[in-house]
Amino acid sequence: MEQKVCHLKAINGDVLEDIIGRFDGSTLAAAASTCSDLRHIARDQSLWRQLCHSTWPSTALEEAHHILSSSPIGSFHKFYANSYPLLLHGKCVKSPELQTHVPASQFASLVDLYYRKECVLSKILDGIPQAVDDDSSRWYSNSPFKLELLSLDYDEGTGFDNELGYANIEDDNDNDNDEEERRGPPSISVAEDGKEVDEELRLSWVLLDKKNGKAVNLSSWKPMLVQRRWPLSGDYVIHFGSIVQVDESLLSHKLAMCKIVIRCKLTESGGCPKWREISMHIEDLTGASVNGSKSLMVLNYALDCLRSTNHHEVKQGFRQYEKRRREMMRKTELMEALIEGFCASIEVAIFVTLYYICLFL
């Protein structure tokens, strides 16, 4: 039988590394499974580091280097595999042990904001700044959870003109054909308003568990909802997020939403918007805010949820969540209407009874 020859060995090693360095993550992983020569090259952490830096510029920040190097996550390959796919609605690999207390210092957030395909902000939150001491931690645990990346008064705004730093990426060898995929996870959108903002704005919010070496992207990459604050104004409220399945002992409806909110104002000149708020909070299926201690447990659950690069599957999950939420709200409204009707009938009965009592007296 004729023996097959691997022609890759005829290619100069530096040239081959340069070619493979232009792959996106899924192609790089597929190449590693084809032959031992490609597997050896594809395991080079410098390639994965470069890929992570181009996808999430926040990973190139000095603070990120310290956090990632000290975390058990171990490699950029694992970080990419954890952080690139989007969360699937209602699916969990396993139910983590229900902890009564999850330290706020256990988590770090790596956030990257893109506008018109350019990264306008890369920032890292190590822990939860609002819970820095024991007194603040106790207050934060019993109050609605809110993790703020940016918060300004409504009459203020920033275009991030060197006010909030973002990383300078070196050796950016993105291939034009792979450029869109390497910028972030697959896109989904359920927005019906603000089409311009919906098409121009992208957000990644990677949550890193520094203790256990896990990571997950809590954002939907594209907006879930875009709303104008006023019909004729350029003020927008944009929602990103993900759906997390939790245990019934934590939340009765077994579902939570990690909602990331951006408030901004589009400039008349068409330049970068003025950003006023970037924050994340947790809601249950009824839309009620979840307190700090339970929210940290929800984030812990998110680390074990299934993910997918199939944006149609992820989009369908959001539709299922919204459908279930609307059905529950309709049942709640119906129950409230029945209770109001019953109370009204009781009031009428009492009034009639008192009327006849007074009449006969």
Coordinates of C-alpha atoms in Angstrom, one line a residue:
M1 CA 0.0 0.0 0.0
E2 CA 1.1 3.5 -0.8
Q3 CA 2.2 5.3 2.4
K4 CA 0.7 8.8 2.9
V5 CA 3.1 11.7 3.2
C6 CA 2.5 14.7 5.4
H7 CA 3.3 17.7 3.2
L8 CA 3.2 20.0 6.2
K9 CA 6.8 19.0 7.0
A10 CA 7.9 20.6 3.8
I11 CA 6.6 24.0 5.0
N12 CA 8.9 26.2 7.0
G13 CA 8.0 26.1 10.7
D14 CA 7.9 29.9 11.1
V15 CA 5.6 30.1 8.0
L16 CA 3.3 27.4 9.4
E17 CA 3.1 29.1 12.8
D18 CA 2.3 32.4 11.0
I19 CA -0.5 30.7 9.1
I20 CA -2.0 29.0 12.2
G21 CA -1.7 32.2 14.1
R22 CA -4.4 33.6 11.8
F23 CA -6.9 31.0 12.8
D24 CA -9.9 31.6 15.0
G25 CA -10.4 29.6 18.2
S26 CA -12.6 26.8 16.7
T27 CA -10.3 26.4 13.7
L28 CA -7.2 26.3 15.9
A29 CA -8.8 23.6 18.1
A30 CA -9.8 21.6 15.0
A31 CA -6.3 21.9 13.5
A32 CA -4.9 20.5 16.7
S33 CA -6.8 17.2 16.2
T34 CA -5.6 16.5 12.7
C35 CA -2.0 15.4 13.2
S36 CA 0.8 15.5 15.8
D37 CA 2.7 18.3 14.0
L38 CA -0.2 20.7 14.0
R39 CA -1.2 19.6 17.5
H40 CA 2.3 20.6 18.8
I41 CA 2.0 24.0 17.1
A42 CA -1.6 24.6 18.1
R43 CA -0.8 23.9 21.8
D44 CA 1.6 26.9 21.8
Q45 CA 0.1 29.2 24.5
S46 CA 1.5 32.3 22.7
L47 CA -1.1 31.6 20.0
W48 CA -3.9 31.4 22.5
R49 CA -2.7 34.4 24.3
Q50 CA -2.7 36.4 21.1
L51 CA -6.2 35.1 20.3
C52 CA -7.5 36.1 23.7
H53 CA -5.9 39.5 23.5
S54 CA -7.6 40.1 20.1
T55 CA -11.0 38.8 21.3
W56 CA -10.9 40.4 24.8
P57 CA -8.4 43.3 24.9
S58 CA -8.9 43.4 28.7
T59 CA -6.8 40.2 29.0
A60 CA -3.8 42.2 27.8
L61 CA -4.0 44.7 30.7
E62 CA -1.3 44.4 33.4
E63 CA -3.9 43.7 36.1
A64 CA -5.4 40.8 34.0
H65 CA -1.9 39.3 33.7
H66 CA -1.6 39.2 37.5
I67 CA -5.2 37.8 38.0
L68 CA -4.9 35.1 35.3
S69 CA -1.4 34.0 36.2
S70 CA -2.4 33.5 39.9
S71 CA -5.7 31.7 38.9
P72 CA -6.0 27.9 38.6
I73 CA -7.4 28.4 35.1
G74 CA -3.9 27.7 34.0
S75 CA -3.8 28.6 30.3
F76 CA -5.2 30.9 27.7
H77 CA -6.5 27.9 25.9
K78 CA -8.8 27.0 28.8
F79 CA -9.8 30.7 29.3
Y80 CA -10.8 30.9 25.6
A81 CA -12.8 27.7 25.7
N82 CA -14.7 28.8 28.8
S83 CA -15.3 32.4 27.8
Y84 CA -16.0 32.3 24.0
P85 CA -19.4 30.4 23.9
L86 CA -22.6 31.9 25.2
L87 CA -24.7 30.5 28.0
L88 CA -27.6 28.3 27.1
H89 CA -31.0 28.9 28.7
G90 CA -32.1 26.3 31.3
K91 CA -29.2 23.9 30.9
C92 CA -26.6 23.1 33.5
V93 CA -23.7 20.7 33.3
K94 CA -24.1 19.9 37.0
S95 CA -25.6 21.5 40.1
P96 CA -22.8 23.0 42.2
E97 CA -22.9 22.5 45.9
L98 CA -25.3 25.1 47.3
Q99 CA -23.0 27.4 49.3
T100 CA -24.5 29.6 52.0
H101 CA -21.7 32.2 51.4
V102 CA -19.7 32.9 48.3
P103 CA -17.0 35.5 48.9
A104 CA -17.2 38.6 46.7
S105 CA -13.4 38.6 46.4
Q106 CA -13.6 35.2 44.6
F107 CA -14.8 36.8 41.3
A108 CA -13.1 39.1 38.8
S109 CA -14.8 40.7 35.8
L110 CA -13.1 41.4 32.5
V111 CA -15.3 43.7 30.4
D112 CA -14.8 44.9 26.8
L113 CA -17.1 47.3 25.0
Y114 CA -17.0 47.6 21.2
Y115 CA -18.6 50.4 19.2
R116 CA -18.4 50.3 15.4
K117 CA -16.0 47.3 15.6
E118 CA -13.5 49.3 17.6
C119 CA -12.8 48.5 21.3
V120 CA -13.7 51.7 23.2
L121 CA -13.3 50.3 26.7
S122 CA -11.5 47.5 28.4
K123 CA -11.7 47.3 32.2
I124 CA -11.2 44.8 35.0
L125 CA -13.1 44.7 38.3
D126 CA -11.4 42.5 40.9
G127 CA -14.0 41.4 43.4
I128 CA -16.9 43.8 44.2
P129 CA -15.7 47.3 45.0
Q130 CA -19.0 48.0 46.9
A131 CA -18.3 45.2 49.4
V132 CA -14.8 46.1 50.6
D133 CA -15.2 45.6 54.3
D134 CA -17.3 43.6 56.8
D135 CA -19.9 46.3 57.4
S136 CA -20.3 47.0 53.6
S137 CA -20.4 43.2 52.9
R138 CA -23.3 42.6 55.4
W139 CA -25.2 45.6 53.9
Y140 CA -24.5 44.4 50.3
S141 CA -25.6 40.8 51.0
N142 CA -29.1 41.9 51.9
S143 CA -29.5 44.7 49.3
P144 CA -30.3 44.3 45.6
F145 CA -27.1 43.2 43.8
K146 CA -25.5 45.7 41.5
L147 CA -22.0 45.6 40.1
E148 CA -21.1 49.0 38.6
L149 CA -18.4 49.4 36.0
L150 CA -19.4 53.0 35.3
S151 CA -22.0 55.2 37.0
L152 CA -22.4 59.0 36.2
D153 CA -25.1 61.5 36.9
Y154 CA -27.5 61.8 34.0
D155 CA -26.2 65.2 32.9
E156 CA -22.7 63.8 32.7
G157 CA -21.1 61.4 30.2
T158 CA -17.8 60.2 28.9
G159 CA -16.6 59.2 25.5
F160 CA -13.7 57.3 27.1
D161 CA -11.2 59.7 25.6
N162 CA -8.3 58.4 27.6
E163 CA -10.4 58.6 30.8
L164 CA -10.8 54.8 31.2
G165 CA -7.9 52.9 29.7
Y166 CA -8.0 50.1 27.3
A167 CA -5.3 47.7 26.1
N168 CA -3.0 48.2 23.2
I169 CA -2.8 44.9 21.4
E170 CA 0.5 43.9 19.7
D171 CA 1.0 41.4 16.9
D172 CA -2.6 41.6 15.8
N173 CA -2.7 39.2 12.8
D174 CA -6.4 38.9 12.3
N175 CA -7.4 37.5 9.0
D176 CA -10.2 39.5 7.3
N177 CA -12.3 36.4 6.9
D178 CA -12.0 35.6 10.6
E179 CA -12.1 39.2 11.9
E180 CA -15.8 39.3 13.0
E181 CA -15.7 35.9 14.8
R182 CA -12.5 36.8 16.7
R183 CA -14.0 39.9 18.1
G184 CA -16.4 38.0 20.3
P185 CA -18.9 35.2 20.7
P186 CA -21.7 34.6 18.2
S187 CA -24.2 37.4 18.1
I188 CA -27.9 37.3 19.1
S189 CA -30.5 40.0 19.3
V190 CA -34.1 40.4 20.4
A191 CA -34.1 44.2 20.0
E192 CA -37.0 45.9 18.2
D193 CA -36.0 49.5 18.7
G194 CA -32.8 51.5 18.2
K195 CA -31.6 49.5 15.2
E196 CA -28.5 51.7 14.8
V197 CA -27.3 51.1 18.3
D198 CA -28.2 47.4 18.1
E199 CA -26.0 47.0 15.0
E200 CA -23.0 49.0 16.3
L201 CA -22.7 48.0 19.9
R202 CA -21.1 44.8 21.3
L203 CA -20.3 43.9 24.9
S204 CA -18.4 41.1 26.5
W205 CA -18.5 40.5 30.3
V206 CA -16.3 37.6 31.3
L207 CA -16.7 36.4 34.9
L208 CA -13.6 34.7 36.3
D209 CA -13.7 32.4 39.4
K210 CA -10.2 33.0 40.8
K211 CA -10.5 30.3 43.3
N212 CA -11.6 27.4 41.1
G213 CA -10.2 28.5 37.8
K214 CA -13.5 28.8 35.9
A215 CA -14.7 31.5 33.5
V216 CA -18.0 32.3 31.8
N217 CA -19.2 35.1 29.5
L218 CA -22.3 36.6 31.1
S219 CA -23.1 38.9 28.1
S220 CA -25.1 38.2 25.0
W221 CA -22.5 40.0 22.9
K222 CA -25.3 41.8 21.0
P223 CA -28.0 43.7 22.8
M224 CA -31.1 41.8 23.9
L225 CA -33.1 45.0 24.1
V226 CA -32.6 48.6 23.0
Q227 CA -34.9 51.4 24.2
R228 CA -35.1 55.1 23.9
R229 CA -35.6 57.0 27.1
W230 CA -37.6 59.6 25.2
P231 CA -39.1 59.3 21.7
L232 CA -37.1 62.1 20.1
S233 CA -34.0 62.0 22.2
G234 CA -30.7 60.2 21.6
D235 CA -30.7 58.7 25.1
Y236 CA -30.7 54.9 25.1
V237 CA -30.9 52.1 27.6
I238 CA -29.4 48.9 26.3
H239 CA -29.7 45.5 27.9
F240 CA -27.3 42.6 27.5
G241 CA -27.3 39.4 29.6
S242 CA -27.7 35.7 30.0
I243 CA -30.1 33.2 31.6
V244 CA -28.9 31.0 34.4
Q245 CA -30.6 27.9 35.8
V246 CA -30.4 27.6 39.5
D247 CA -31.7 25.3 42.2
E248 CA -35.2 25.7 43.5
S249 CA -33.9 26.2 47.0
L250 CA -32.2 29.4 45.8
L251 CA -34.9 30.8 43.6
S252 CA -38.4 29.4 43.5
H253 CA -38.7 29.6 39.7
K254 CA -35.3 28.1 39.2
L255 CA -34.2 30.8 36.7
A256 CA -32.3 34.0 37.0
M257 CA -31.2 36.6 34.5
C258 CA -27.8 38.3 34.6
K259 CA -28.8 41.7 33.2
I260 CA -26.1 44.1 32.0
V261 CA -27.4 47.6 31.5
I262 CA -25.8 50.4 29.4
R263 CA -27.1 54.0 29.4
C264 CA -25.7 56.3 26.8
K265 CA -26.4 59.3 24.6
L266 CA -25.7 59.4 20.9
T267 CA -23.8 62.5 19.8
E268 CA -25.1 64.7 17.0
S269 CA -21.8 64.5 15.3
G270 CA -22.1 60.7 15.0
G271 CA -19.0 60.1 17.1
C272 CA -18.6 57.8 20.1
P273 CA -21.6 58.0 22.4
K274 CA -21.4 59.5 25.8
W275 CA -21.6 56.6 28.2
R276 CA -23.4 57.2 31.5
E277 CA -23.8 53.7 33.1
I278 CA -22.5 50.2 32.6
S279 CA -23.6 47.9 35.4
M280 CA -24.9 44.4 36.0
H281 CA -27.6 43.1 38.3
I282 CA -29.5 39.8 38.8
E283 CA -33.3 39.4 38.4
D284 CA -35.6 36.5 39.1
L285 CA -38.3 35.4 36.6
T286 CA -40.7 37.9 38.0
G287 CA -38.3 40.8 37.3
A288 CA -37.5 41.4 41.0
S289 CA -34.0 42.2 42.0
V290 CA -32.0 39.4 43.8
N291 CA -30.0 40.4 46.8
G292 CA -26.3 40.3 47.0
S293 CA -25.7 37.0 48.8
K294 CA -28.1 35.1 46.4
S295 CA -26.7 36.9 43.4
L296 CA -23.2 35.7 44.2
M297 CA -24.6 32.1 44.3
V298 CA -26.3 32.7 40.9
L299 CA -22.9 33.7 39.5
N300 CA -21.5 30.5 41.0
Y301 CA -24.2 28.5 39.1
A302 CA -23.4 30.3 35.9
L303 CA -19.9 28.9 35.8
D304 CA -21.3 25.4 35.4
C305 CA -24.0 26.1 32.8
L306 CA -23.8 24.7 29.3
R307 CA -22.6 27.0 26.5
S308 CA -23.0 27.1 22.8
T309 CA -21.5 28.9 19.8
N310 CA -24.8 28.3 17.9
H311 CA -26.4 31.7 18.2
H312 CA -29.8 30.4 17.0
E313 CA -29.9 28.0 19.9
V314 CA -29.0 30.7 22.3
K315 CA -31.5 33.1 20.8
Q316 CA -34.2 30.5 21.1
G317 CA -33.4 30.2 24.8
F318 CA -34.1 33.9 25.4
R319 CA -37.4 33.5 23.6
Q320 CA -38.4 30.6 25.8
Y321 CA -37.4 32.6 28.9
E322 CA -39.5 35.6 27.8
K323 CA -42.4 33.4 26.9
R324 CA -42.4 31.8 30.3
R325 CA -42.0 35.2 32.0
R326 CA -45.1 36.6 30.2
E327 CA -47.2 33.5 31.0
M328 CA -46.3 33.8 34.6
M329 CA -47.1 37.6 34.6
R330 CA -50.5 36.9 33.0
K331 CA -51.3 34.3 35.7
T332 CA -50.3 36.8 38.3
E333 CA -52.4 39.5 36.8
L334 CA -55.4 37.1 36.5
M335 CA -55.0 36.1 40.2
E336 CA -54.8 39.8 41.2
A337 CA -57.9 40.5 39.2
L338 CA -59.8 37.6 40.8
I339 CA -58.7 38.8 44.3
E340 CA -59.8 42.4 43.5
G341 CA -63.1 41.1 42.2
F342 CA -63.6 39.0 45.3
C343 CA -62.7 41.9 47.6
A344 CA -65.0 44.2 45.7
S345 CA -67.9 41.7 46.1
I346 CA -67.2 41.4 49.8
E347 CA -67.3 45.2 50.1
V348 CA -70.6 45.3 48.2
A349 CA -72.1 42.6 50.4
I350 CA -71.0 44.4 53.6
F351 CA -72.4 47.6 52.3
V352 CA -75.8 46.0 51.4
T353 CA -75.9 44.3 54.8
L354 CA -75.2 47.5 56.7
Y355 CA -77.7 49.3 54.6
Y356 CA -80.5 46.9 55.5
I357 CA -79.5 46.8 59.1
C358 CA -79.7 50.6 59.2
L359 CA -83.0 50.5 57.3
F360 CA -84.7 48.2 59.8
L361 CA -83.3 50.0 62.8

